[in-house]
Coordinates of C-alpha atoms in Angstrom, one line a residue:
Chain A
E81 CA 54.3 84.5 -31.5
I82 CA 50.4 85.4 -31.4
V83 CA 48.5 84.3 -28.6
L84 CA 44.7 83.3 -28.8
T85 CA 42.6 83.5 -25.8
Q86 CA 39.3 81.6 -25.9
S87 CA 36.5 82.5 -23.1
P88 CA 34.6 81.2 -21.4
A89 CA 36.4 78.0 -20.8
T90 CA 32.9 76.1 -20.4
L91 CA 29.6 77.3 -21.4
S92 CA 26.9 75.6 -19.7
L93 CA 23.6 75.7 -22.2
S94 CA 20.4 74.0 -23.0
P95 CA 19.3 72.8 -26.3
G96 CA 17.7 75.8 -28.2
E97 CA 19.8 78.2 -26.4
R98 CA 21.9 81.0 -28.0
A99 CA 26.0 80.4 -27.4
T100 CA 28.2 83.3 -27.9
L101 CA 32.0 81.9 -27.8
S102 CA 34.7 84.6 -28.0
C103 CA 38.3 84.3 -29.1
R104 CA 40.9 87.6 -28.6
A105 CA 44.5 87.6 -30.5
S106 CA 47.7 89.0 -28.7
Q107 CA 47.9 91.4 -31.5
S108 CA 45.9 91.9 -34.9
V109 CA 45.2 88.8 -37.4
R110 CA 42.9 90.9 -39.6
S111 CA 40.3 88.6 -40.6
Y112 CA 42.5 85.2 -41.1
L113 CA 41.0 83.4 -37.9
A114 CA 39.0 80.0 -38.2
W115 CA 36.9 78.1 -36.0
Y116 CA 37.1 74.2 -35.6
Q117 CA 34.3 71.8 -33.6
Q118 CA 35.8 68.8 -32.0
K119 CA 33.5 65.9 -30.3
P120 CA 35.5 63.4 -28.1
G121 CA 37.5 60.9 -30.0
Q122 CA 37.0 62.7 -33.1
A123 CA 39.5 64.8 -35.4
P124 CA 38.4 68.7 -35.4
R125 CA 36.1 69.8 -38.0
L126 CA 36.4 73.2 -39.7
L127 CA 33.3 75.4 -39.2
I128 CA 34.2 79.3 -40.0
Y129 CA 37.3 80.3 -41.9
D130 CA 38.2 83.8 -42.6
A131 CA 36.4 84.9 -39.6
S132 CA 33.0 85.0 -41.1
N133 CA 32.8 82.2 -43.8
R134 CA 31.1 79.1 -43.3
A135 CA 32.8 75.8 -44.4
T136 CA 31.0 73.4 -46.8
G137 CA 28.2 71.6 -45.2
I138 CA 28.1 73.6 -42.1
P139 CA 24.6 74.5 -40.9
A140 CA 23.6 78.3 -41.1
R141 CA 22.9 78.6 -36.9
F142 CA 26.8 78.4 -37.2
S143 CA 27.9 82.1 -37.9
G144 CA 31.4 83.9 -37.0
S145 CA 32.5 87.8 -36.7
G146 CA 35.0 90.0 -35.9
S147 CA 38.3 91.3 -37.2
G148 CA 41.7 92.5 -35.9
T149 CA 41.6 91.2 -32.2
D150 CA 38.2 90.2 -31.5
F151 CA 36.1 87.3 -32.9
T152 CA 33.0 85.8 -32.1
L153 CA 31.6 82.3 -32.7
T154 CA 27.7 82.3 -32.5
I155 CA 25.6 79.2 -32.5
S156 CA 21.9 81.0 -32.9
S157 CA 20.1 77.9 -31.5
L158 CA 22.1 74.8 -30.0
E159 CA 21.3 71.6 -31.5
P160 CA 22.0 68.2 -29.1
E161 CA 24.8 67.7 -31.7
D162 CA 26.7 71.2 -30.9
F163 CA 27.7 70.3 -27.3
A164 CA 31.4 69.8 -28.2
V165 CA 34.4 71.8 -27.8
Y166 CA 35.6 74.5 -30.4
Y167 CA 39.0 76.0 -30.8
C168 CA 39.9 79.2 -32.8
Q169 CA 43.1 79.2 -35.0
Q170 CA 45.5 81.5 -36.7
R171 CA 48.3 81.7 -39.1
T172 CA 50.7 84.6 -39.1
N173 CA 53.7 84.5 -41.3
N174 CA 53.6 80.5 -41.3
W175 CA 53.3 80.5 -37.8
W176 CA 50.0 79.0 -36.6
T177 CA 48.4 79.1 -33.0
F178 CA 45.1 77.7 -31.5
G179 CA 43.1 78.9 -28.7
Q180 CA 42.9 76.7 -25.4
G181 CA 39.1 75.8 -26.5
T182 CA 35.6 76.6 -25.4
K183 CA 33.5 73.4 -23.9
V184 CA 29.9 73.9 -24.6
E185 CA 28.1 71.9 -22.5
I186 CA 24.6 70.7 -21.6
Chain B
E148 CA 35.7 62.2 -50.7
V149 CA 39.1 63.9 -49.8
Q150 CA 40.8 61.1 -47.1
M151 CA 43.8 61.1 -45.2
L152 CA 45.1 58.1 -42.9
E153 CA 47.4 58.3 -40.4
S154 CA 49.8 55.6 -39.4
G155 CA 52.9 55.0 -37.4
G156 CA 51.8 55.8 -34.1
G157 CA 52.6 53.6 -31.0
L158 CA 54.5 52.9 -28.0
V159 CA 58.1 54.2 -27.8
Q160 CA 60.6 54.9 -25.0
P161 CA 62.0 58.2 -24.1
G162 CA 64.9 59.0 -26.5
G163 CA 63.4 56.9 -29.3
S164 CA 62.4 57.9 -32.7
L165 CA 59.1 57.1 -34.9
R166 CA 58.0 58.1 -38.1
L167 CA 54.7 58.9 -38.9
S168 CA 52.9 58.8 -42.2
C169 CA 49.7 60.6 -43.5
A170 CA 48.3 58.6 -46.9
A171 CA 45.9 61.0 -48.8
S172 CA 43.4 60.2 -51.4
E173 CA 40.9 61.5 -53.3
F174 CA 42.7 64.8 -53.9
T175 CA 45.6 66.0 -56.2
F176 CA 48.3 65.8 -53.2
G177 CA 51.1 67.6 -54.8
N178 CA 49.1 70.6 -55.0
Y179 CA 48.5 71.4 -51.5
G180 CA 50.5 72.4 -48.4
M181 CA 50.2 70.3 -45.2
I182 CA 50.5 70.4 -41.7
W183 CA 50.7 68.4 -38.4
V184 CA 49.1 69.1 -35.4
R185 CA 49.1 67.4 -32.2
Q186 CA 46.4 66.9 -29.1
A187 CA 48.1 65.6 -25.5
P188 CA 45.1 63.3 -23.7
G189 CA 42.6 65.9 -22.3
K190 CA 44.7 69.0 -23.8
G191 CA 44.3 71.6 -26.7
L192 CA 45.7 71.7 -30.0
E193 CA 49.2 72.4 -31.0
W194 CA 50.8 73.3 -34.4
V195 CA 53.8 70.5 -34.7
S196 CA 55.1 71.2 -38.4
S197 CA 53.8 72.3 -41.8
I198 CA 55.2 72.1 -45.2
G199 CA 54.5 73.7 -48.7
T200 CA 54.0 71.6 -51.8
S201 CA 57.6 70.3 -51.9
D202 CA 60.3 69.8 -49.1
A203 CA 61.9 72.8 -50.0
Y204 CA 59.5 74.9 -47.8
T205 CA 59.2 73.7 -44.1
Y206 CA 58.1 75.3 -40.8
Y207 CA 58.6 74.3 -37.4
P208 CA 57.6 76.2 -34.2
D209 CA 60.7 76.8 -31.9
S210 CA 59.8 73.9 -29.4
M211 CA 59.7 71.3 -32.4
K212 CA 63.0 72.4 -34.5
G213 CA 65.8 69.9 -34.5
R214 CA 63.9 66.8 -33.3
F215 CA 61.3 66.8 -35.5
T216 CA 61.6 66.6 -39.5
I217 CA 58.0 66.9 -41.6
S218 CA 58.6 65.8 -45.4
R219 CA 56.4 64.7 -48.0
D220 CA 56.6 62.2 -51.3
N221 CA 54.4 63.7 -54.0
S222 CA 54.8 60.4 -56.0
K223 CA 53.4 58.2 -53.4
N224 CA 50.8 60.8 -52.1
T225 CA 52.1 60.6 -48.7
L226 CA 53.0 63.2 -45.8
Y227 CA 55.9 62.0 -43.1
L228 CA 56.8 63.3 -39.5
Q229 CA 60.2 62.0 -38.3
M230 CA 60.4 62.4 -34.6
N231 CA 63.9 62.0 -32.7
S232 CA 64.7 62.2 -28.7
L233 CA 60.9 61.6 -27.8
R234 CA 59.9 62.8 -24.4
A235 CA 57.1 61.9 -22.6
E236 CA 55.5 65.4 -23.1
D237 CA 55.1 64.4 -26.8
T238 CA 52.5 61.9 -25.8
A239 CA 49.8 62.9 -27.9
V240 CA 47.1 62.1 -30.6
Y241 CA 49.0 63.5 -34.2
Y242 CA 46.9 64.6 -37.1
C243 CA 47.7 65.5 -40.6
A244 CA 45.7 68.3 -42.3
K245 CA 45.2 69.7 -45.6
I246 CA 45.6 73.4 -46.3
P247 CA 43.3 74.4 -49.1
F248 CA 45.5 76.9 -51.1
S249 CA 48.7 78.5 -50.6
G250 CA 48.6 81.2 -48.2
A251 CA 45.2 79.9 -46.8
C252 CA 45.1 80.5 -42.7
Y253 CA 43.0 77.5 -41.8
F254 CA 42.8 73.4 -43.0
D255 CA 39.7 72.1 -44.6
Y256 CA 40.3 68.2 -43.8
W257 CA 41.9 66.3 -41.1
G258 CA 42.8 63.1 -40.8
Q259 CA 41.7 60.7 -37.7
G260 CA 44.8 60.9 -36.0
T261 CA 47.6 58.4 -34.6
L262 CA 48.5 57.9 -31.0
V263 CA 51.8 58.3 -30.0
T264 CA 52.9 57.2 -26.6
V265 CA 56.2 58.0 -25.1
S266 CA 56.8 56.0 -21.8
S267 CA 59.2 53.3 -20.3

């Protein structure tokens, strides 16, 4: 089982600042990593797939990078609606795992 | 717009059973793999089970094998999760989600979830 470790657990920032979230895999997942955003009381929403591709309708301020075991989600300039929890996720051999989440708070 | 609506959640006693449903619309349901993911109160996301375009291809993490069964009825555009021998630690919101193509490593659409509470 591949374990995904996200850091930091909490990121305290202000609107307009840059957010950098990390996800590290216990073994290589090549570029097969996704990022989701979840707000309280809502289902997760796909942001980034295959490490660096923005999903439909996702603003350009969200970007993903990385391959192998180290991945980054960057929010270039935080908007008020971006304060939420972010999860990374991978699939290998029909086994799906999630990171434990990073909360981006004001 | 793609929609998925989960139902069947509720309060159940430890050791009991429950069947969740996920009704899909606005896409050709039978062409896509599907997945169940759960989230315990205040916790992160956990993969529960996944299925290919037919019941012939089903997958579970070890912690769910033997108690949970995923299935689908493509004629009814509906995904199911049969949960038996429920425990307090199964208390969670259960989401269904769509896999955009065979071999994809992400989910492009999620339902809003249904809450399962296991308690006496």
